[in-house]
Coordinates of C-alpha atoms and ligand atoms in Angstrom, one line a residue:
M79 CA 12.0 -5.3 -12.5
T80 CA 9.8 -8.2 -11.5
L81 CA 6.1 -7.6 -11.4
P82 CA 4.3 -9.6 -8.8
A83 CA 3.0 -12.9 -10.2
G84 CA -0.7 -12.1 -10.9
V85 CA 0.1 -8.6 -12.1
E86 CA 0.4 -8.3 -15.9
R87 CA 0.7 -5.7 -18.6
R88 CA -2.5 -5.7 -20.7
T89 CA -4.0 -3.5 -23.4
F90 CA -7.0 -1.4 -22.5
D91 CA -8.6 0.8 -25.1
G92 CA -5.3 0.7 -27.1
T93 CA -3.1 1.6 -24.2
R94 CA -0.8 -0.8 -22.2
G95 CA -1.1 -0.8 -18.5
L96 CA -0.8 -2.9 -15.4
A97 CA -3.7 -5.2 -14.6
T98 CA -5.0 -7.7 -12.1
R99 CA -7.8 -10.2 -12.5
G100 CA -10.9 -9.5 -10.4
E101 CA -14.2 -7.6 -10.2
P102 CA -13.9 -3.9 -11.1
V103 CA -14.0 -1.4 -8.2
Y104 CA -13.5 2.2 -9.3
G105 CA -14.7 2.5 -12.9
E106 CA -11.3 1.3 -14.2
A107 CA -11.1 -0.2 -17.7
T108 CA -11.5 -3.9 -18.0
A109 CA -10.8 -6.5 -20.7
D110 CA -11.1 -10.3 -20.6
G111 CA -11.5 -10.5 -16.8
W112 CA -8.5 -8.1 -16.3
R113 CA -8.8 -4.7 -14.7
H114 CA -6.5 -1.8 -15.3
W115 CA -4.5 -0.8 -12.2
D116 CA -4.4 3.0 -12.6
P117 CA -1.1 4.4 -11.3
H118 CA -2.7 7.9 -11.0
R119 CA -5.2 6.5 -8.6
S120 CA -2.8 4.2 -6.6
K121 CA 0.6 4.8 -5.0
L122 CA 1.5 1.1 -5.2
G123 CA 0.3 1.1 -8.8
A124 CA 2.7 4.0 -9.5
I125 CA 5.6 2.2 -7.6
L126 CA 5.1 -0.9 -9.9
E127 CA 4.6 1.2 -13.0
Q128 CA 7.9 3.0 -12.3
G129 CA 9.7 -0.3 -12.1
M130 CA 10.6 -0.3 -8.4
E131 CA 11.6 -3.8 -7.1
T132 CA 9.1 -4.6 -4.3
R133 CA 9.7 -8.4 -4.1
V134 CA 5.9 -8.7 -3.6
T135 CA 4.4 -11.7 -5.3
D136 CA 1.2 -13.8 -5.5
G137 CA 0.1 -15.6 -2.4
D138 CA 2.0 -13.2 -0.1
S139 CA 0.3 -12.4 3.2
V140 CA -0.3 -8.6 3.4
L141 CA -1.1 -6.0 6.0
Y142 CA -2.3 -2.9 4.2
L143 CA -2.4 0.3 6.3
G144 CA -4.6 3.1 5.0
A145 CA -7.0 1.1 2.8
A146 CA -9.5 3.9 2.2
N147 CA -12.3 2.6 0.0
G148 CA -10.3 -0.2 -1.4
T149 CA -8.9 1.2 -4.7
T150 CA -5.4 -0.2 -4.3
V151 CA -6.0 -3.0 -1.8
S152 CA -8.6 -4.5 -4.2
H153 CA -5.8 -5.0 -6.7
V154 CA -3.5 -6.4 -4.0
A155 CA -6.2 -8.9 -2.9
D156 CA -6.6 -10.0 -6.5
F157 CA -3.2 -11.7 -6.4
A158 CA -2.0 -11.8 -2.8
G159 CA -2.9 -14.3 0.0
P160 CA -4.6 -13.1 3.2
T161 CA -4.8 -9.3 3.0
Y162 CA -5.7 -7.4 6.1
A163 CA -6.9 -3.9 5.2
V164 CA -6.8 -1.3 8.0
E165 CA -8.7 2.0 7.7
F166 CA -9.9 4.2 10.5
A167 CA -12.6 6.3 8.7
P168 CA -16.0 4.6 8.8
R169 CA -17.3 5.9 5.5
P170 CA -14.7 4.4 3.2
V171 CA -14.7 1.2 5.2
R172 CA -18.4 0.7 4.1
D173 CA -17.1 0.7 0.5
L174 CA -14.2 -1.5 1.5
V175 CA -16.6 -4.1 2.9
A176 CA -18.4 -4.1 -0.5
V177 CA -15.1 -4.6 -2.3
A178 CA -14.3 -7.6 0.0
R179 CA -17.6 -9.3 -1.0
T180 CA -16.0 -10.6 -4.2
R181 CA -12.6 -11.2 -2.6
D182 CA -12.5 -13.9 0.0
R183 CA -8.9 -13.2 1.0
L184 CA -9.6 -9.5 1.8
F185 CA -10.3 -8.7 5.5
P186 CA -11.4 -5.1 6.2
L187 CA -10.6 -3.8 9.6
L188 CA -12.1 -0.5 11.0
K189 CA -9.0 0.3 13.1
D190 CA -6.4 3.0 13.8
A191 CA -3.1 2.0 12.4
R192 CA -1.3 3.8 15.2
R193 CA -2.8 1.2 17.6
P194 CA -1.8 -2.2 16.4
E195 CA -2.7 -3.7 19.7
T196 CA -6.3 -3.3 18.7
Y197 CA -6.0 -5.7 15.8
A198 CA -3.2 -8.0 17.0
H199 CA -5.8 -10.6 17.9
V200 CA -7.0 -10.7 14.2
V201 CA -3.9 -10.1 12.2
E202 CA -1.4 -13.0 12.1
S203 CA 2.2 -12.3 12.7
G204 CA 5.0 -13.4 10.3
L205 CA 3.5 -11.6 7.4
D206 CA 5.3 -11.2 4.1
V207 CA 4.5 -7.6 3.4
I208 CA 3.3 -4.4 4.9
V209 CA 1.9 -1.8 2.4
Q210 CA 1.4 1.6 3.9
D211 CA -0.4 4.7 2.5
V212 CA -1.8 6.5 5.5
A213 CA -1.2 10.1 4.5
T214 CA -1.1 11.3 8.1
R215 CA 1.4 12.9 10.4
G216 CA 3.8 10.3 11.9
Q217 CA 3.9 8.0 8.9
A218 CA 7.3 6.5 10.0
R219 CA 6.0 5.8 13.5
V220 CA 3.0 4.0 12.1
A221 CA 5.3 1.7 10.1
N222 CA 7.5 1.2 13.1
V223 CA 4.7 0.1 15.5
N224 CA 3.4 -2.3 12.9
R225 CA 6.8 -4.0 12.3
R226 CA 5.7 -6.6 14.9
F227 CA 3.5 -8.2 12.2
L228 CA 6.3 -8.7 9.7
A229 CA 8.4 -11.9 9.3
D230 CA 12.1 -11.2 9.7
D231 CA 12.5 -11.6 5.9
G232 CA 9.3 -9.6 5.2
R233 CA 9.2 -6.3 3.4
L234 CA 7.7 -2.8 4.0
V235 CA 6.4 -0.9 0.9
I236 CA 5.5 2.6 2.0
A237 CA 4.4 5.8 0.2
I238 CA 5.3 8.8 2.3
K239 CA 3.4 12.0 1.6
A240 CA 5.5 15.0 2.5
R241 CA 2.5 17.4 3.0
S242 CA 1.0 15.1 5.6
E243 CA 4.0 15.6 7.8
D244 CA 4.5 19.4 7.3
V245 CA 3.1 21.6 4.5
T246 CA 5.7 24.3 5.2
R247 CA 8.9 22.3 4.8
A248 CA 10.7 21.2 1.7
P249 CA 9.6 17.6 0.8
R250 CA 13.3 16.5 0.7
A251 CA 13.8 17.6 4.3
V252 CA 10.6 15.9 5.4
F253 CA 11.6 12.7 3.7
D254 CA 15.1 12.7 5.4
D255 CA 13.4 13.0 8.8
V256 CA 10.9 10.2 8.0
L257 CA 13.7 7.9 6.8
D258 CA 15.7 8.6 10.0
T259 CA 12.7 7.5 12.1
L260 CA 12.1 4.5 9.9
A261 CA 15.7 3.4 10.6
D262 CA 14.7 2.5 14.1
Q263 CA 12.9 -0.6 12.8
Y264 CA 13.9 -1.0 9.1
V265 CA 16.8 -1.0 6.7
V266 CA 15.9 0.8 3.5
D267 CA 16.5 -1.1 0.2
A268 CA 15.3 1.6 -2.3
T269 CA 13.6 4.9 -2.5
R270 CA 11.9 6.7 -5.4
R271 CA 9.8 9.8 -5.9
L272 CA 6.4 9.1 -7.4
E273 CA 6.1 12.0 -9.8
P274 CA 4.5 12.3 -12.3
F275 CA 1.8 10.1 -10.8
H276 CA 1.8 11.6 -7.3
D277 CA 3.4 14.9 -6.3
D278 CA 5.7 15.1 -3.3
H279 CA 5.5 11.4 -2.4
L280 CA 8.5 9.2 -1.7
A281 CA 8.2 5.5 -2.1
V282 CA 10.3 3.3 0.1
V283 CA 11.0 -0.4 0.1
A284 CA 12.6 -1.7 3.3
H285 CA 13.1 -4.8 5.4
P286 CA 13.1 -5.3 9.1
R287 CA 16.3 -4.4 10.9
Ligands
SAM316 N1 -4.3 3.5 -0.1 C1 -5.5 4.0 -0.6 C2 -5.6 3.6 -2.0 O1 -4.7 3.7 -2.8 O2 -6.7 3.1 -2.4 C3 -5.6 5.5 -0.4 C4 -5.3 5.9 1.0 S1 -5.6 7.6 1.4 C5 -4.3 8.4 0.6 C6 -5.1 7.6 3.1 C7 -6.0 6.9 4.0 O3 -5.4 6.6 5.2 C8 -7.3 7.6 4.3 O4 -8.4 6.9 3.9 C9 -7.3 7.9 5.8 O5 -8.5 7.8 6.4 C10 -6.4 6.7 6.2 N2 -5.7 6.9 7.5 C11 -5.0 8.0 7.9 N3 -4.6 7.8 9.2 C12 -4.9 6.5 9.5 C13 -4.7 5.8 10.7 N4 -4.0 6.2 11.7 N5 -5.2 4.5 10.7 C14 -5.9 4.0 9.7 N6 -6.2 4.7 8.5 C15 -5.6 6.0 8.5

């Protein structure tokens, strides 16, 4: 597995873990300018920790959907190129704006990821990567409508939360349906469950159809 350039394994308090270089954001351990990327706090951190091949690397342009208060997207913006961070809840966006103060490639957008036409004038097209962690019903549709921003050789890295789609169904059945819908716009390269870091989540790496 290739870690993105700019993401390294470092030792924090005697324990090895993934790290990026940047200002701390969520009370994570730091050492020599590096900050621990906690896989329990971050789906993308768990994806990388588990060795999934994302083909994400330093300098990539990124659309991050479901940025919340910036825990994960802060790590992404530590090594990526322009990173557009979409979040529709105003309260976390306030924190996200603070996170962006020390990251000049991070652009917070208070927008609804189901309505890409509302940020298409800001977000460039031909992006290298979409990272999605929206934890809402219709996760595949969100990925599909945002495909327009991806380069033809771009990648989608998505964490699908089963309970956000339907709390009553078996996660495996939910994931099958989500993958079916994703197939409208993407070809799936790899899937992996995110236990023990995140229960009932499926990580998917895909590329545009
Ligand atoms: N990715 C974040 C991290 O690791 O730091 C955590 C994201 S949290 C699990 C899911 C977020 O998606 C919430 O902050 C929620 O407000 C946001 N969200 C849900 N639906 C959304 C939508 N349609 N547009 C934008 N954000 C959305």
